Short mmCIF file of C-alpha atoms in Angstrom, two decimals:
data_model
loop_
_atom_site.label_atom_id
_atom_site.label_comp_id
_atom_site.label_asym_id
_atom_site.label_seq_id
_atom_site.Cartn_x
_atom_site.Cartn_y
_atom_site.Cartn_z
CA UNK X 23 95.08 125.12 150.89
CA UNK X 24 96.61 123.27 153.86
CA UNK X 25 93.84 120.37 153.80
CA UNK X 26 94.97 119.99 149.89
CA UNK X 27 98.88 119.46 150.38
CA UNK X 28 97.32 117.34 153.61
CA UNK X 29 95.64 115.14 151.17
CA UNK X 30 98.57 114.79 148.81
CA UNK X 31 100.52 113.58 150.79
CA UNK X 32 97.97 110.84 152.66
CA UNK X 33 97.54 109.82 149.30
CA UNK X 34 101.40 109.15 148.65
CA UNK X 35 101.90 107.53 151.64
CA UNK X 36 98.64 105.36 150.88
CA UNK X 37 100.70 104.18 147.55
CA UNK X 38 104.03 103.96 149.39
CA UNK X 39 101.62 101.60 152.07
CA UNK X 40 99.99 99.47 149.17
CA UNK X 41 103.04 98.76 147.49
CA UNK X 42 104.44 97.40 150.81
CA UNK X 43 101.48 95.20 150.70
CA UNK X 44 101.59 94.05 147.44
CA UNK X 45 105.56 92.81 147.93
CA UNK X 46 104.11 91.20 151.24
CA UNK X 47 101.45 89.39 149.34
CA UNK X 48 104.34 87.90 146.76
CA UNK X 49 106.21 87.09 149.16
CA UNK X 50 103.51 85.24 150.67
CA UNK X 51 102.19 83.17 147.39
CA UNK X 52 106.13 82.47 147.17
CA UNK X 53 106.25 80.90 150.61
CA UNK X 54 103.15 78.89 149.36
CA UNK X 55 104.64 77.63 146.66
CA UNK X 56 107.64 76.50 147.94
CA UNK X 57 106.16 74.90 150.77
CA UNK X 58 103.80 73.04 148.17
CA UNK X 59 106.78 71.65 146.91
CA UNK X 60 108.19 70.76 149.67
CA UNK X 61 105.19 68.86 151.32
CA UNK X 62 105.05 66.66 147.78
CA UNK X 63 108.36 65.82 148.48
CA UNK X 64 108.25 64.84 151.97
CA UNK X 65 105.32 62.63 150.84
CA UNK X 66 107.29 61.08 148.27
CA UNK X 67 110.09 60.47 150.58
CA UNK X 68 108.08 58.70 153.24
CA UNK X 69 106.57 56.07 150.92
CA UNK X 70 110.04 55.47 149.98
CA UNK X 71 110.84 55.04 153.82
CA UNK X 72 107.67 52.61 154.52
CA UNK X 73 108.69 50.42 150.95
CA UNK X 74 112.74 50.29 152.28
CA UNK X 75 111.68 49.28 155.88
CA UNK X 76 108.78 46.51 153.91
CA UNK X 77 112.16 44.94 152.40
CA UNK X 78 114.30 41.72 153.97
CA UNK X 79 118.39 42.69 155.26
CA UNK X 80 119.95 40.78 151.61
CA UNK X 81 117.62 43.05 149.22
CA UNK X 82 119.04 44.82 146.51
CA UNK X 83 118.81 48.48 146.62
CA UNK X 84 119.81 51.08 143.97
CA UNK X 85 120.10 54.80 143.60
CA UNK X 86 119.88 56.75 140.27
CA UNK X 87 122.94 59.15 139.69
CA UNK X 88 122.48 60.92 136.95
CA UNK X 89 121.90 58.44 134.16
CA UNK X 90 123.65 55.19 135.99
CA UNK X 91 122.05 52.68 138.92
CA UNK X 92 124.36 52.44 141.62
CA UNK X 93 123.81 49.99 143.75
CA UNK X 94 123.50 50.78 147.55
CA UNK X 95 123.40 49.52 150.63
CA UNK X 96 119.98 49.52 152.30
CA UNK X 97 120.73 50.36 155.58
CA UNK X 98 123.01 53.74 154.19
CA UNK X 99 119.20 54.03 151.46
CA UNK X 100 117.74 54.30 154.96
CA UNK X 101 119.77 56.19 156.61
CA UNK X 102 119.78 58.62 153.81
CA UNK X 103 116.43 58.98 153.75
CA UNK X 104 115.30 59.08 156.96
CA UNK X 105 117.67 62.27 157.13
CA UNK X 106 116.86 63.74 153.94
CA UNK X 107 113.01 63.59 155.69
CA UNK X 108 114.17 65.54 158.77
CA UNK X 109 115.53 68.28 156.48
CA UNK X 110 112.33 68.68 154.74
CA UNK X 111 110.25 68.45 157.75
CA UNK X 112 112.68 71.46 159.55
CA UNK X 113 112.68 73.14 156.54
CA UNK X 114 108.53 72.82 156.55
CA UNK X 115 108.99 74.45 160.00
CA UNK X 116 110.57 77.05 159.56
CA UNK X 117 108.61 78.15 156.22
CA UNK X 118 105.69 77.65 159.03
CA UNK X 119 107.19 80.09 161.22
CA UNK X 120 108.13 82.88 158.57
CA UNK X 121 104.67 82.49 156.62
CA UNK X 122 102.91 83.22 160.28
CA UNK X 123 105.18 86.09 160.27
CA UNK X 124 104.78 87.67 157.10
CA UNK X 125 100.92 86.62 157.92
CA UNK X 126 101.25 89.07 160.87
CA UNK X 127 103.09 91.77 158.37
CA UNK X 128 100.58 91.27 155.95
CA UNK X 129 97.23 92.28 158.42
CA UNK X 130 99.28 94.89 160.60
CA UNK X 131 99.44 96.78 156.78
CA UNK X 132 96.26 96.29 155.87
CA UNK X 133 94.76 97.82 158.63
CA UNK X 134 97.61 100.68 158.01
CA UNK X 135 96.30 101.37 154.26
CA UNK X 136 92.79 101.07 155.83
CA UNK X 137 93.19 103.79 158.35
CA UNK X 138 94.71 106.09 155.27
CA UNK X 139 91.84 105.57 153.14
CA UNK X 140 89.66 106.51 155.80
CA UNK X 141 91.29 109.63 156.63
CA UNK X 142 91.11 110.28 152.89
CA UNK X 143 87.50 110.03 152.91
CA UNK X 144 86.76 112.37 155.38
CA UNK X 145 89.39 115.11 154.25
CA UNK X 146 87.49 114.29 150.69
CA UNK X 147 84.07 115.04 152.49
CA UNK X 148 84.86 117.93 154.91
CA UNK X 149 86.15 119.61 151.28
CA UNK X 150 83.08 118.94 149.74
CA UNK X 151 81.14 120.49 152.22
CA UNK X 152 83.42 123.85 152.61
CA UNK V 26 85.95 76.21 157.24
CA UNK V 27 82.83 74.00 156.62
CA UNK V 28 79.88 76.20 157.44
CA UNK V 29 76.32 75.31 157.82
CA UNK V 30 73.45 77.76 155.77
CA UNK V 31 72.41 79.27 159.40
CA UNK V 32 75.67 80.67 159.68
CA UNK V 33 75.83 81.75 155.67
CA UNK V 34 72.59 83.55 156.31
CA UNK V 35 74.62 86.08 159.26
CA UNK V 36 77.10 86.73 156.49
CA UNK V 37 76.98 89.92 154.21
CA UNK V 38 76.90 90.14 150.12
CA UNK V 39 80.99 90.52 150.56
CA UNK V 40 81.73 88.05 152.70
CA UNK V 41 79.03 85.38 150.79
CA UNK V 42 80.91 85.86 147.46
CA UNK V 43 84.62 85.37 148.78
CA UNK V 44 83.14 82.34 150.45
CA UNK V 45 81.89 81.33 147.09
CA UNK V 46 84.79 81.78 145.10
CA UNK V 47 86.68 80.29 148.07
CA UNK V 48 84.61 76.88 147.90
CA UNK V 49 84.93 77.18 143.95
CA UNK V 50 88.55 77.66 144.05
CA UNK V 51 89.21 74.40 146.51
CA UNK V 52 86.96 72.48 144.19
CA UNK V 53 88.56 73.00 141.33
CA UNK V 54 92.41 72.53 142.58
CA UNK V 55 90.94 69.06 144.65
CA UNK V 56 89.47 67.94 140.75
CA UNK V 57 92.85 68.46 139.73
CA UNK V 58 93.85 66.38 142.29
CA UNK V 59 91.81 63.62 141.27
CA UNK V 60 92.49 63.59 137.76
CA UNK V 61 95.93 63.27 138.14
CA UNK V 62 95.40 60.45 140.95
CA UNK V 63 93.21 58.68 138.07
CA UNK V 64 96.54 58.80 135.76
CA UNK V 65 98.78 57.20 138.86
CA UNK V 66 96.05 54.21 139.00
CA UNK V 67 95.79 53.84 135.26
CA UNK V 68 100.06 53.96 134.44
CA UNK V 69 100.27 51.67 137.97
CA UNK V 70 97.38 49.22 136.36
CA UNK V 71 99.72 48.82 133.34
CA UNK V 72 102.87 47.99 135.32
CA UNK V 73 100.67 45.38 137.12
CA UNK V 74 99.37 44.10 133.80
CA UNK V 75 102.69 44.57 131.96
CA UNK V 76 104.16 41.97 135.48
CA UNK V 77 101.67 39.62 134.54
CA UNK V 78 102.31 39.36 131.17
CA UNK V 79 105.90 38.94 131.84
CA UNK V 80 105.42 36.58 134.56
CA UNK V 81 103.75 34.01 131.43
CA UNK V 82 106.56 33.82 129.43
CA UNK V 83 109.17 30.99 129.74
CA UNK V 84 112.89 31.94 129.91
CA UNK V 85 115.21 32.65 126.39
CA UNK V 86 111.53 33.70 124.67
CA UNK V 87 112.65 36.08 121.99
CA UNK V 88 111.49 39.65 121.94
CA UNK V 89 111.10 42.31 120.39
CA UNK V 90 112.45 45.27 122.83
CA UNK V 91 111.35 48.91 121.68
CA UNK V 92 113.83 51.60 121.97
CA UNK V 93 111.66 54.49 120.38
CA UNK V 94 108.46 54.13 119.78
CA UNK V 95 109.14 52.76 115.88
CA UNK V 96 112.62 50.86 116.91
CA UNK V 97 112.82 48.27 118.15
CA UNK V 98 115.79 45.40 118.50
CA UNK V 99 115.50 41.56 118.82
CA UNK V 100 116.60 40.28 122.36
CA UNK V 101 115.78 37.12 124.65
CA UNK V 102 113.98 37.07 127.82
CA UNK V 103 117.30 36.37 130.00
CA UNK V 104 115.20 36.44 133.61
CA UNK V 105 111.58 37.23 134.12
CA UNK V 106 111.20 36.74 137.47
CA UNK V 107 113.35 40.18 138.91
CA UNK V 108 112.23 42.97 138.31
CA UNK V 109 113.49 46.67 139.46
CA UNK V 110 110.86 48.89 141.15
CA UNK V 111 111.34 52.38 140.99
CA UNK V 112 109.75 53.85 144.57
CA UNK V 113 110.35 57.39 143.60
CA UNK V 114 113.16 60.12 144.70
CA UNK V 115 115.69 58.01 142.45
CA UNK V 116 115.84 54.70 144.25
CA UNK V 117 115.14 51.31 142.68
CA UNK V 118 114.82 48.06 144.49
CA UNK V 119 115.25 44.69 143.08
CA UNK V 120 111.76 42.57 143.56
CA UNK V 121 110.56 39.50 142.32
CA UNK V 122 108.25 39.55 139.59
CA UNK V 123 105.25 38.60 142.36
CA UNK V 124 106.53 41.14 144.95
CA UNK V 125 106.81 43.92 142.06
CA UNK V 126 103.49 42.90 141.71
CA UNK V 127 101.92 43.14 144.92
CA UNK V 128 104.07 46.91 145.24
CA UNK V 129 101.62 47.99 142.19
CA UNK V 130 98.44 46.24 144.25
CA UNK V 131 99.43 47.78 147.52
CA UNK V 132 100.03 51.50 145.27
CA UNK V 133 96.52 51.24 143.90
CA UNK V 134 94.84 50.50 146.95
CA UNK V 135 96.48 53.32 148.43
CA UNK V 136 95.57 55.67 145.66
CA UNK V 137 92.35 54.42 145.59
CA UNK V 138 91.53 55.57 149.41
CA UNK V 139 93.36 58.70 148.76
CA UNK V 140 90.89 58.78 145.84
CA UNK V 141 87.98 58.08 147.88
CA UNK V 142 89.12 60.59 150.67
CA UNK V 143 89.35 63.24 148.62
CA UNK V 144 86.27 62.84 146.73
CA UNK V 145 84.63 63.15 150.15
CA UNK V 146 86.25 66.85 150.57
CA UNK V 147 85.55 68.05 147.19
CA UNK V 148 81.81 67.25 146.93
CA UNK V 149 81.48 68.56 150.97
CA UNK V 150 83.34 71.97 149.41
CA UNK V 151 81.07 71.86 146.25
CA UNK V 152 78.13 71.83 148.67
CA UNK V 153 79.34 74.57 150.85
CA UNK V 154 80.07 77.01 147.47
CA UNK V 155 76.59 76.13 145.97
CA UNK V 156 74.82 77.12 149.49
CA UNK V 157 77.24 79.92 149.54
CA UNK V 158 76.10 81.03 145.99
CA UNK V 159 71.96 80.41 146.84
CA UNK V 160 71.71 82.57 149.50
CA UNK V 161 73.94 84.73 147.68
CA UNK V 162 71.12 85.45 144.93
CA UNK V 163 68.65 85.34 147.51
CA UNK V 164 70.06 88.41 149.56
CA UNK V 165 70.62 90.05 145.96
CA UNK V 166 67.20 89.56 145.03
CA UNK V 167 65.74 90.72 148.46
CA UNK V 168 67.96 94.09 148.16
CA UNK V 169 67.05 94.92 145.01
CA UNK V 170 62.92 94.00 145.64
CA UNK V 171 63.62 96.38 148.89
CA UNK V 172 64.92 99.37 146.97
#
């Protein structure tokens, strides 16, 4: 019986494996997502960037807070801007570099759950022959 | 990930039908894409319109201004030729009516490349998922004539 208890517990750690995958693959749409968001917003914050740098020094610039216009000065708009861009675009960067990661996770355990099934099979088939 | 039919043919049952669904799946989020472009140009045609309409009436012309959709109170045109132009991310800038104007213009031109652009990637995407899907039923056919 020592091929049976064998296979029981392949087949445990094959579940204990593919649920390891599964929270990898979450995680994964997750970093999609936000990084979807992200790149809409960086878009939208550059054409703001290109329209404030299109305007003359005396224009009139407001900001919405909350429900009121406040009127601001365009070089601070700019300013504020341009920075709120470089926080997107390190932010972008770093989802990058934990997506490529998680990326790396994600393979490394699919090839792990692979090599279980396999050895599955052939327990399954040396069985079925004995 | 465009692939010509030479390469498809190398490919297996398997790895034909994820590149189908793959094609399919870009195709449909890119026509989703367009729509919603389609929407910018039409609400950024109105402002433009609604400019030019404003731009025709002469100073202290009474009005009707809505405040619902069925409310509306009586006011006078005060100044027709500012405008504020909302760029997006919560800033507004003060333009004149012709420079609010040309913003719309300069929005739909850009859409309208971004339009073109994309059209270009969806129908090149289409084409690769249709190939994808014809050799697809050709391999199908040939395995099951072999057997």
């Amino acid at each position: 019986m020592g091929s049976s208890t064998a296979l029981k517990e392949l087949q445990r750690d094959l579940e204990v494996q593919a649920n390891v995958l599964s929270k990898l693959q979450k995680e994964i749409s997750k970093n999609h997502q936000v990084r979807k968001q992200y790149t809409i917003q960086l878009g939208e914050n550059e054409l703001v960037l290109k329209e404030l740098d299109l305007l003359k020094e005396d224009a009139n610039v407001y900001k919405l807070i909350g429900p009121v216009l406040v009127k601001q000065d365009l070089a601070e708009a700019n300013a504020n801007v341009r920075k709120r861009i470089e926080y997107i675009s390190a932010e972008l960067k770093r989802l990058d570099g934990s997506l490529q990661d998680l990326e790396d996770q994600q393979n490394s355990k699919k090839s792990a759950v692979m090599k279980i099934q396999q050895k599955i099979q052939t327990l399954q088939a040396g069985k079925a022959k004995s | 990930m465009a692939m010509r039919a030479s390469e498809m043919e190398k490919l297996n049952v398997e790895q034909l039908k994820a590149l189908k669904e793959q094609s399919e799946m870009e195709v449909n989020v890119l026509q989703d894409s367009l729509s919603k472009i389609k929407t910018a140009v039409t609400r950024l045609d109105i402002a433009s319109n609604a400019l030019l309409d404003l731009s025709l009436r002469p100073q202290g012309k009474k009005m009707l201004v809505p405040l619902t959709a069925s409310l509306y109170v009586s006011g006078t045109l005060e100044d027709a030729d500012r405008v504020l132009v909302d760029v997006g991310t919560g800033y507004f800038i003060e333009k004149t009516t012709a420079e609010g104007k040309d913003y719309c213009d300069r929005k739909i031109s850009l859409l309208k490349s971004n339009y073109d652009e994309l059209m270009e990637v969806a129908s090149k995407r289409k084409i690769t998922g249709d190939e994808a899907g014809a050799i697809l039923q050709a391999k199908l056919r040939q395995s099951t004539a072999t057997t």
